[in-house]
């Protein structure tokens, strides 16, 4: 965990690019899972960047993380009214570091990959395809699986910057069967 004050954050222009990536990722994931607008609203989630994260939501390494909170409607007092609220915590500093180290990668396609990937996780959690509290081995297998689905979805985005991002993530696109030797 790092303190927010010492970390670089997105500029206003970068936040616009991230917001556009969120909108496109929602549409792409919704289309992939054939979800209607009403179904899409069911898995409740929020996307926040570094300026809106508390210190416990900031991590060193990943480009984003999902934290599951318990949501409750205003005025809801019964336990039966609670729901899972997923928070995608975008780690500006980690993304900006990669963009600085890899000038061939631009923010929009990179953010599109990261957000699409996290939304796929949320759909899989909310549909009980994957357990949020999985073992380490299950989490690693799921990461590879979700990277593969992300690649399949974004491969249809025929823009050169997207290809650069898919290449950046290519080691995560290995078939899951290849994991057996390292697990």
CSV table of C-alpha atoms in Angstrom, one decimal:
chain,number,residue,atom,x,y,z
A,1,UNK,CA,0.0,0.0,0.0
A,2,UNK,CA,1.3,3.5,-0.9
A,3,UNK,CA,0.2,6.9,0.3
A,4,UNK,CA,-1.8,8.7,-2.4
A,5,UNK,CA,0.0,12.1,-2.0
A,6,UNK,CA,3.3,10.8,-3.4
A,7,UNK,CA,1.7,9.1,-6.5
A,8,UNK,CA,1.1,10.6,-9.9
A,9,UNK,CA,-2.6,10.9,-11.0
A,10,UNK,CA,-4.4,11.2,-14.3
A,11,UNK,CA,-4.7,14.7,-15.8
A,12,UNK,CA,-8.1,16.0,-16.9
A,13,UNK,CA,-7.5,14.9,-20.5
A,14,UNK,CA,-6.4,11.4,-19.2
A,15,UNK,CA,-9.6,11.1,-17.1
A,16,UNK,CA,-11.7,11.9,-20.2
A,17,UNK,CA,-9.9,9.0,-22.0
A,18,UNK,CA,-10.5,6.7,-19.1
A,19,UNK,CA,-14.2,7.6,-19.0
A,20,UNK,CA,-14.4,6.9,-22.7
A,21,UNK,CA,-12.7,3.6,-22.2
A,22,UNK,CA,-15.2,2.7,-19.4
A,23,UNK,CA,-18.2,3.5,-21.7
A,24,UNK,CA,-16.7,1.4,-24.5
A,25,UNK,CA,-15.8,-1.5,-22.2
A,26,UNK,CA,-19.3,-1.6,-20.8
A,27,UNK,CA,-20.7,-1.8,-24.3
A,28,UNK,CA,-18.2,-4.5,-25.4
A,29,UNK,CA,-18.7,-6.7,-22.3
A,30,UNK,CA,-22.4,-6.2,-22.4
A,31,UNK,CA,-22.5,-7.3,-26.1
A,32,UNK,CA,-20.2,-10.3,-25.4
A,33,UNK,CA,-22.4,-11.6,-22.6
A,34,UNK,CA,-25.6,-10.6,-24.4
A,35,UNK,CA,-26.8,-8.5,-21.5
A,36,UNK,CA,-29.6,-6.1,-21.9
A,37,UNK,CA,-29.4,-2.6,-20.3
A,38,UNK,CA,-31.5,-3.8,-17.3
A,39,UNK,CA,-29.3,-6.9,-16.8
A,40,UNK,CA,-26.1,-4.7,-17.0
A,41,UNK,CA,-27.3,-2.6,-14.1
A,42,UNK,CA,-27.8,-5.6,-11.9
A,43,UNK,CA,-24.1,-6.2,-11.1
A,44,UNK,CA,-23.6,-3.0,-9.2
A,45,UNK,CA,-20.1,-1.6,-9.6
A,46,UNK,CA,-18.3,1.7,-9.6
A,47,UNK,CA,-15.0,2.7,-11.3
A,48,UNK,CA,-12.7,5.1,-9.4
A,49,UNK,CA,-9.3,6.5,-10.1
A,50,UNK,CA,-6.6,7.3,-7.6
A,51,UNK,CA,-7.9,10.6,-6.4
A,52,UNK,CA,-11.1,8.9,-5.2
A,53,UNK,CA,-9.4,5.9,-3.5
A,54,UNK,CA,-8.7,5.6,0.1
A,55,UNK,CA,-5.2,4.4,1.2
A,56,UNK,CA,-6.4,0.8,1.7
A,57,UNK,CA,-7.6,0.7,-2.0
A,58,UNK,CA,-4.2,1.7,-3.4
A,59,UNK,CA,-1.9,-1.2,-4.4
A,60,UNK,CA,1.6,-1.4,-5.9
A,61,UNK,CA,1.7,-3.5,-9.0
A,62,UNK,CA,-1.7,-4.2,-10.6
A,63,UNK,CA,-3.3,-1.6,-12.9
A,64,UNK,CA,-6.6,-2.0,-11.2
A,65,UNK,CA,-8.1,-4.1,-8.5
A,66,UNK,CA,-11.7,-5.1,-7.6
A,67,UNK,CA,-12.8,-4.7,-4.0
A,68,UNK,CA,-16.2,-6.1,-3.0
A,69,UNK,CA,-18.2,-4.1,-0.5
A,70,UNK,CA,-21.6,-4.8,0.9
A,71,UNK,CA,-24.2,-2.4,-0.4
A,72,UNK,CA,-27.4,-1.6,1.2
A,73,UNK,CA,-30.3,0.6,-0.3
A,74,UNK,CA,-31.0,3.8,1.6
A,75,UNK,CA,-33.4,3.0,4.4
A,76,UNK,CA,-32.7,-0.8,4.1
A,77,UNK,CA,-32.4,-2.4,7.5
A,78,UNK,CA,-33.0,-6.0,6.7
A,79,UNK,CA,-30.0,-8.2,5.7
A,80,UNK,CA,-32.0,-9.5,2.8
A,81,UNK,CA,-31.7,-6.1,1.1
A,82,UNK,CA,-27.9,-6.1,1.0
A,83,UNK,CA,-26.1,-6.7,-2.3
A,84,UNK,CA,-22.5,-6.9,-3.6
A,85,UNK,CA,-21.0,-3.6,-4.7
A,86,UNK,CA,-17.8,-4.0,-6.7
A,87,UNK,CA,-15.4,-1.1,-6.8
A,88,UNK,CA,-12.9,-1.1,-9.7
A,89,UNK,CA,-9.9,0.8,-8.2
A,90,UNK,CA,-7.9,2.1,-11.1
A,91,UNK,CA,-4.2,2.6,-10.1
A,92,UNK,CA,-3.3,5.7,-12.1
A,93,UNK,CA,0.4,5.5,-10.9
A,94,UNK,CA,0.8,2.0,-12.2
A,95,UNK,CA,-0.8,2.8,-15.6
A,96,UNK,CA,1.2,6.0,-16.0
A,97,UNK,CA,4.4,4.1,-15.2
A,98,UNK,CA,3.8,1.6,-18.0
A,99,UNK,CA,2.9,4.4,-20.5
A,100,UNK,CA,6.1,6.1,-19.6
A,101,UNK,CA,8.2,2.9,-20.0
A,102,UNK,CA,6.3,1.9,-23.3
A,103,UNK,CA,5.8,5.0,-25.4
A,104,UNK,CA,4.2,2.8,-28.1
A,105,UNK,CA,1.2,2.2,-25.8
A,106,UNK,CA,-1.4,5.0,-25.4
A,107,UNK,CA,-3.8,5.5,-22.6
A,108,UNK,CA,-7.2,4.9,-24.2
A,109,UNK,CA,-6.5,1.3,-25.5
A,110,UNK,CA,-4.6,0.4,-22.3
A,111,UNK,CA,-7.4,1.7,-20.1
A,112,UNK,CA,-9.9,-0.1,-22.4
A,113,UNK,CA,-8.1,-3.4,-21.8
A,114,UNK,CA,-7.8,-2.9,-18.0
A,115,UNK,CA,-11.5,-1.9,-17.6
A,116,UNK,CA,-12.8,-4.6,-19.9
A,117,UNK,CA,-10.8,-7.1,-18.0
A,118,UNK,CA,-12.2,-6.0,-14.6
A,119,UNK,CA,-15.8,-5.8,-15.9
A,120,UNK,CA,-15.5,-9.4,-17.1
A,121,UNK,CA,-14.4,-10.4,-13.6
A,122,UNK,CA,-17.5,-8.6,-12.2
A,123,UNK,CA,-19.8,-10.3,-14.6
A,124,UNK,CA,-18.3,-13.7,-13.8
A,125,UNK,CA,-18.5,-13.0,-10.0
A,126,UNK,CA,-22.1,-11.8,-10.2
A,127,UNK,CA,-23.2,-14.8,-12.3
A,128,UNK,CA,-21.4,-17.2,-9.9
A,129,UNK,CA,-19.2,-18.4,-12.7
A,130,UNK,CA,-16.2,-17.7,-10.5
A,131,UNK,CA,-16.0,-17.4,-6.7
A,132,UNK,CA,-14.7,-14.0,-5.5
A,133,UNK,CA,-12.9,-15.7,-2.6
A,134,UNK,CA,-11.1,-18.3,-4.7
A,135,UNK,CA,-7.8,-20.0,-3.7
A,136,UNK,CA,-4.6,-18.7,-5.1
A,137,UNK,CA,-4.4,-21.4,-7.8
A,138,UNK,CA,-8.0,-20.8,-8.8
A,139,UNK,CA,-7.3,-17.0,-9.0
A,140,UNK,CA,-4.3,-17.6,-11.3
A,141,UNK,CA,-6.3,-19.9,-13.5
A,142,UNK,CA,-9.2,-17.3,-13.6
A,143,UNK,CA,-6.7,-14.5,-14.4
A,144,UNK,CA,-5.5,-16.4,-17.5
A,145,UNK,CA,-9.1,-17.2,-18.4
A,146,UNK,CA,-10.2,-13.6,-18.1
A,147,UNK,CA,-7.2,-12.3,-20.1
A,148,UNK,CA,-8.2,-14.7,-22.8
A,149,UNK,CA,-11.8,-13.5,-22.9
A,150,UNK,CA,-10.5,-9.9,-22.8
A,151,UNK,CA,-8.3,-10.6,-25.8
A,152,UNK,CA,-11.2,-12.2,-27.7
A,153,UNK,CA,-13.4,-9.2,-27.1
A,154,UNK,CA,-10.8,-6.6,-27.9
A,155,UNK,CA,-9.4,-8.4,-30.9
A,156,UNK,CA,-12.4,-7.1,-32.8
A,157,UNK,CA,-11.3,-3.5,-32.0
A,158,UNK,CA,-9.3,-3.1,-35.2
A,159,UNK,CA,-7.1,-0.2,-34.3
A,160,UNK,CA,-3.3,-0.3,-34.3
A,161,UNK,CA,-3.0,0.9,-30.7
A,162,UNK,CA,-5.2,-2.0,-29.5
A,163,UNK,CA,-2.8,-4.5,-31.2
A,164,UNK,CA,0.1,-2.9,-29.2
A,165,UNK,CA,-1.8,-3.5,-25.9
A,166,UNK,CA,-2.8,-7.1,-26.8
A,167,UNK,CA,0.9,-7.7,-27.6
A,168,UNK,CA,1.9,-6.2,-24.2
A,169,UNK,CA,-0.5,-8.7,-22.5
A,170,UNK,CA,0.4,-11.7,-24.7
A,171,UNK,CA,2.0,-13.7,-21.9
A,172,UNK,CA,-1.3,-13.8,-20.1
A,173,UNK,CA,-3.1,-15.1,-23.3
A,174,UNK,CA,-1.4,-18.5,-23.0
A,175,UNK,CA,-3.9,-21.4,-23.0
A,176,UNK,CA,-4.9,-22.5,-19.5
A,177,UNK,CA,-3.6,-26.0,-20.1
A,178,UNK,CA,-0.1,-24.5,-20.2
A,179,UNK,CA,-0.6,-23.6,-16.5
A,180,UNK,CA,-0.5,-27.1,-15.3
A,181,UNK,CA,3.3,-27.2,-15.4
A,182,UNK,CA,3.6,-24.2,-13.1
A,183,UNK,CA,0.7,-24.9,-10.7
